């Protein structure tokens, strides 16, 4: 059996990072998308777009490398050259730059008609890219593009793209200009400048852009970057299903399914021994000395249930998030530990994560580690920690040190624990699998949550063990995607304010969360309020008599 694929159609696309050596070091061209764009409005991106059905017709004007060689590099059967052609075409349309050569191998000068009249004709769809190349006697030197990466938009996004990322030296003598419609601004920035602007919320960047900037930022010159990129193309993205089992029968897990990263990790030799489902009460050894046991409390907010993690070596054990005070679950944890539990750590005190701590302490004398509960009906008011860890503190465990990371936002007392030797982050509810957490004021704080996510992005780990769901690989991608999602939602809140304000929270939620089912609109309203309070603190929104309106913007 295979899991049903309900994904939207995925379109092939290509992006080109143009680089140059500037006064402050290696610089890359960034374009700002129009605020009216349906996908990533206002975001800064590299030039790029979808592969056009006519792009294969342009292969006759390419040189340097043929389609077969490029396709092999991109792990495709054929059509790899079309991605590069699309990247060059979109770069001309969006940025007014064209990496092409004439019969003498010369690049077009800044006043070349292909960069002016030709670009406008292409944008207005009055001509084709092939016709432009033919008319001006230009060839496309595809060997000057180096392959950087591959990104497929996750399920659930309004549009999904299968995007290949390339890098090339910007053609000297040409001046970048945004087109004024699809792109409304442009800038040459060092990767460090762009990443700092993103952290300070002055520039919105999506995950694949962030990942590319971090890669580019490792090099001081364009020559060093291109030499490395040409010699080290990225490893192929997993594309075939992984054998597993579910419900007692064989099951093939698709690459973008929630269980995929976990079954690959637990069954690297494809024997079909890993489970593609989370079953409460079933112990799963995720790594040497690390066991997950899921509590029997499935639901809309808890997914398959709350994950408890047991870290130990047989003589001593530490529990992370004991879950609700469910005797069967806690007895099972105790049995797995042979009764030897020295400490119980909690990520936060929501009632699906920490109430079991008091039960385990009464049975074992274990010390409780965590931060006291804030006020609120959803909090475990009975949790009294014996130890209150501080941010950056390291806790010794039988399987290695845990670095404590204070990550407020979902809850003001939220902690993550990083098992440094295994580069494994126990994330509680900071990172959810397949969904976003509710940020519920007054204890929930959207600004704090985004700041904590950005801080997590600076830590060294590869895998996330979440409070609900399977292991998450490409850990920093998951974090960056959450930041991207939240900022995109904030943009919708600001649009709703501009178009419909002054308006009530309920009315704004209806507009800003129009893609959320009606049954979940109440929960969405809590996150909408968190966005509004963040905007209010920034001077960009205000409320009066229960109505919200934009502030401080023209």
mmCIF file of N, CA and C in Angstrom, residues 198-204 409 439 441-442 444-454 483 486-491 493-494 497 505 526-543 548-549 551 553:
data_model
loop_
_atom_site.group_PDB
_atom_site.id
_atom_site.type_symbol
_atom_site.label_atom_id
_atom_site.label_comp_id
_atom_site.label_asym_id
_atom_site.label_seq_id
_atom_site.Cartn_x
_atom_site.Cartn_y
_atom_site.Cartn_z
ATOM 1 N N UNK A 198 16.914 39.922 7.538
ATOM 2 C CA UNK A 198 15.833 38.965 7.778
ATOM 3 C C UNK A 198 15.592 38.790 9.278
ATOM 4 N N UNK A 199 16.664 38.642 10.041
ATOM 5 C CA UNK A 199 16.509 38.463 11.487
ATOM 6 C C UNK A 199 15.844 39.678 12.119
ATOM 7 N N UNK A 200 16.113 40.855 11.582
ATOM 8 C CA UNK A 200 15.551 42.089 12.127
ATOM 9 C C UNK A 200 14.192 42.420 11.513
ATOM 10 N N UNK A 201 13.663 41.494 10.681
ATOM 11 C CA UNK A 201 12.344 41.632 10.042
ATOM 12 C C UNK A 201 12.277 42.838 9.112
ATOM 13 N N UNK A 202 13.426 43.245 8.572
ATOM 14 C CA UNK A 202 13.442 44.292 7.555
ATOM 15 C C UNK A 202 13.378 43.715 6.152
ATOM 16 N N UNK A 203 13.565 42.411 6.034
ATOM 17 C CA UNK A 203 13.559 41.744 4.737
ATOM 18 C C UNK A 203 13.002 40.338 4.935
ATOM 19 N N UNK A 204 11.941 40.010 4.218
ATOM 20 C CA UNK A 204 11.342 38.680 4.320
ATOM 21 C C UNK A 204 12.022 37.737 3.340
ATOM 22 N N UNK A 409 7.250 31.936 23.649
ATOM 23 C CA UNK A 409 6.397 32.288 22.510
ATOM 24 C C UNK A 409 5.130 31.465 22.521
ATOM 25 N N UNK A 439 -0.460 30.347 19.004
ATOM 26 C CA UNK A 439 0.151 31.323 19.901
ATOM 27 C C UNK A 439 -1.004 32.056 20.576
ATOM 28 N N UNK A 441 -2.363 34.510 23.297
ATOM 29 C CA UNK A 441 -2.135 35.541 24.318
ATOM 30 C C UNK A 441 -3.080 35.335 25.511
ATOM 31 N N UNK A 442 -2.734 35.798 26.688
ATOM 32 C CA UNK A 442 -1.598 36.703 26.935
ATOM 33 C C UNK A 442 -0.256 35.986 27.144
ATOM 34 N N UNK A 444 0.970 33.468 25.359
ATOM 35 C CA UNK A 444 1.577 33.301 24.044
ATOM 36 C C UNK A 444 1.972 34.646 23.467
ATOM 37 N N UNK A 445 3.161 34.702 22.846
ATOM 38 C CA UNK A 445 3.694 35.971 22.364
ATOM 39 C C UNK A 445 4.337 35.735 21.004
ATOM 40 N N UNK A 446 3.763 36.327 19.949
ATOM 41 C CA UNK A 446 4.237 36.065 18.597
ATOM 42 C C UNK A 446 5.647 36.616 18.373
ATOM 43 N N UNK A 447 5.926 37.810 18.872
ATOM 44 C CA UNK A 447 7.261 38.378 18.690
ATOM 45 C C UNK A 447 8.306 37.508 19.364
ATOM 46 N N UNK A 448 8.006 37.045 20.568
ATOM 47 C CA UNK A 448 8.945 36.178 21.288
ATOM 48 C C UNK A 448 9.121 34.855 20.563
ATOM 49 N N UNK A 449 8.030 34.334 20.001
ATOM 50 C CA UNK A 449 8.097 33.054 19.298
ATOM 51 C C UNK A 449 9.007 33.160 18.068
ATOM 52 N N UNK A 450 8.837 34.210 17.279
ATOM 53 C CA UNK A 450 9.675 34.383 16.090
ATOM 54 C C UNK A 450 11.135 34.595 16.475
ATOM 55 N N UNK A 451 11.371 35.358 17.530
ATOM 56 C CA UNK A 451 12.746 35.568 17.977
ATOM 57 C C UNK A 451 13.374 34.253 18.432
ATOM 58 N N UNK A 452 12.587 33.430 19.122
ATOM 59 C CA UNK A 452 13.106 32.141 19.588
ATOM 60 C C UNK A 452 13.396 31.206 18.419
ATOM 61 N N UNK A 453 12.540 31.214 17.394
ATOM 62 C CA UNK A 453 12.802 30.394 16.210
ATOM 63 C C UNK A 453 14.092 30.833 15.529
ATOM 64 N N UNK A 454 14.269 32.143 15.385
ATOM 65 C CA UNK A 454 15.489 32.628 14.750
ATOM 66 C C UNK A 454 16.726 32.263 15.564
ATOM 67 N N UNK A 483 9.151 30.219 10.217
ATOM 68 C CA UNK A 483 9.294 31.676 10.223
ATOM 69 C C UNK A 483 8.662 32.272 8.972
ATOM 70 N N UNK A 486 4.864 32.196 9.298
ATOM 71 C CA UNK A 486 4.327 33.182 10.233
ATOM 72 C C UNK A 486 4.390 34.590 9.644
ATOM 73 N N UNK A 487 5.492 34.923 8.981
ATOM 74 C CA UNK A 487 5.594 36.256 8.399
ATOM 75 C C UNK A 487 4.636 36.441 7.223
ATOM 76 N N UNK A 488 4.414 35.355 6.465
ATOM 77 C CA UNK A 488 3.430 35.431 5.390
ATOM 78 C C UNK A 488 2.029 35.647 5.964
ATOM 79 N N UNK A 489 1.737 34.977 7.080
ATOM 80 C CA UNK A 489 0.431 35.169 7.720
ATOM 81 C C UNK A 489 0.313 36.589 8.261
ATOM 82 N N UNK A 490 1.397 37.113 8.824
ATOM 83 C CA UNK A 490 1.364 38.484 9.318
ATOM 84 C C UNK A 490 1.074 39.459 8.181
ATOM 85 N N UNK A 491 1.619 39.167 6.999
ATOM 86 C CA UNK A 491 1.320 40.014 5.842
ATOM 87 C C UNK A 491 -0.169 39.996 5.540
ATOM 88 N N UNK A 493 -2.548 39.501 7.699
ATOM 89 C CA UNK A 493 -3.198 40.278 8.758
ATOM 90 C C UNK A 493 -3.087 41.773 8.439
ATOM 91 N N UNK A 494 -1.921 42.206 7.991
ATOM 92 C CA UNK A 494 -1.741 43.618 7.658
ATOM 93 C C UNK A 494 -2.602 44.015 6.465
ATOM 94 N N UNK A 497 -6.082 44.441 7.740
ATOM 95 C CA UNK A 497 -6.203 45.721 8.438
ATOM 96 C C UNK A 497 -6.356 46.866 7.449
ATOM 97 N N UNK A 505 -11.696 41.653 15.812
ATOM 98 C CA UNK A 505 -10.799 40.505 15.687
ATOM 99 C C UNK A 505 -11.457 39.402 14.875
ATOM 100 N N UNK A 526 -6.969 33.275 17.979
ATOM 101 C CA UNK A 526 -5.969 33.494 19.019
ATOM 102 C C UNK A 526 -4.616 33.861 18.399
ATOM 103 N N UNK A 527 -4.239 33.155 17.342
ATOM 104 C CA UNK A 527 -2.988 33.497 16.661
ATOM 105 C C UNK A 527 -3.099 34.845 15.952
ATOM 106 N N UNK A 528 -4.282 35.155 15.407
ATOM 107 C CA UNK A 528 -4.486 36.468 14.785
ATOM 108 C C UNK A 528 -4.293 37.573 15.817
ATOM 109 N N UNK A 529 -4.811 37.354 17.022
ATOM 110 C CA UNK A 529 -4.632 38.338 18.091
ATOM 111 C C UNK A 529 -3.151 38.485 18.433
ATOM 112 N N UNK A 530 -2.432 37.379 18.430
ATOM 113 C CA UNK A 530 -0.992 37.450 18.714
ATOM 114 C C UNK A 530 -0.272 38.282 17.661
ATOM 115 N N UNK A 531 -0.643 38.121 16.402
ATOM 116 C CA UNK A 531 -0.054 38.952 15.350
ATOM 117 C C UNK A 531 -0.410 40.421 15.555
ATOM 118 N N UNK A 532 -1.657 40.692 15.891
ATOM 119 C CA UNK A 532 -2.100 42.076 16.082
ATOM 120 C C UNK A 532 -1.366 42.726 17.258
ATOM 121 N N UNK A 533 -1.176 41.990 18.336
ATOM 122 C CA UNK A 533 -0.461 42.536 19.490
ATOM 123 C C UNK A 533 1.003 42.811 19.142
ATOM 124 N N UNK A 534 1.590 41.948 18.325
ATOM 125 C CA UNK A 534 2.959 42.197 17.859
ATOM 126 C C UNK A 534 3.006 43.470 17.020
ATOM 127 N N UNK A 535 2.065 43.618 16.089
ATOM 128 C CA UNK A 535 2.019 44.811 15.255
ATOM 129 C C UNK A 535 1.740 46.060 16.094
ATOM 130 N N UNK A 536 0.921 45.919 17.122
ATOM 131 C CA UNK A 536 0.645 47.048 18.009
ATOM 132 C C UNK A 536 1.912 47.483 18.739
ATOM 133 N N UNK A 537 2.694 46.514 19.231
ATOM 134 C CA UNK A 537 3.941 46.837 19.930
ATOM 135 C C UNK A 537 4.942 47.514 18.997
ATOM 136 N N UNK A 538 4.846 47.213 17.703
ATOM 137 C CA UNK A 538 5.742 47.812 16.707
ATOM 138 C C UNK A 538 5.215 49.133 16.165
ATOM 139 N N UNK A 539 4.029 49.557 16.643
ATOM 140 C CA UNK A 539 3.446 50.802 16.180
ATOM 141 C C UNK A 539 2.774 50.716 14.830
ATOM 142 N N UNK A 540 2.481 49.497 14.375
ATOM 143 C CA UNK A 540 1.885 49.324 13.048
ATOM 144 C C UNK A 540 0.400 48.977 13.102
ATOM 145 N N UNK A 541 -0.150 48.823 14.295
ATOM 146 C CA UNK A 541 -1.578 48.543 14.459
ATOM 147 C C UNK A 541 -2.015 49.093 15.809
ATOM 148 N N UNK A 542 -3.295 49.355 15.941
ATOM 149 C CA UNK A 542 -3.851 49.827 17.212
ATOM 150 C C UNK A 542 -5.300 49.439 17.315
ATOM 151 N N UNK A 543 -5.826 49.494 18.526
ATOM 152 C CA UNK A 543 -7.228 49.129 18.735
ATOM 153 C C UNK A 543 -7.927 50.198 19.561
ATOM 154 N N UNK A 548 -9.763 47.037 15.463
ATOM 155 C CA UNK A 548 -8.350 47.152 15.123
ATOM 156 C C UNK A 548 -8.188 47.920 13.812
ATOM 157 N N UNK A 549 -7.109 48.723 13.733
ATOM 158 C CA UNK A 549 -6.830 49.485 12.518
ATOM 159 C C UNK A 549 -5.321 49.607 12.340
ATOM 160 N N UNK A 551 -1.730 51.434 11.809
ATOM 161 C CA UNK A 551 -1.118 52.622 12.380
ATOM 162 C C UNK A 551 0.261 52.809 11.748
ATOM 163 N N UNK A 553 1.541 53.731 8.996
ATOM 164 C CA UNK A 553 1.887 53.381 7.618
ATOM 165 C C UNK A 553 1.077 54.265 6.685
#
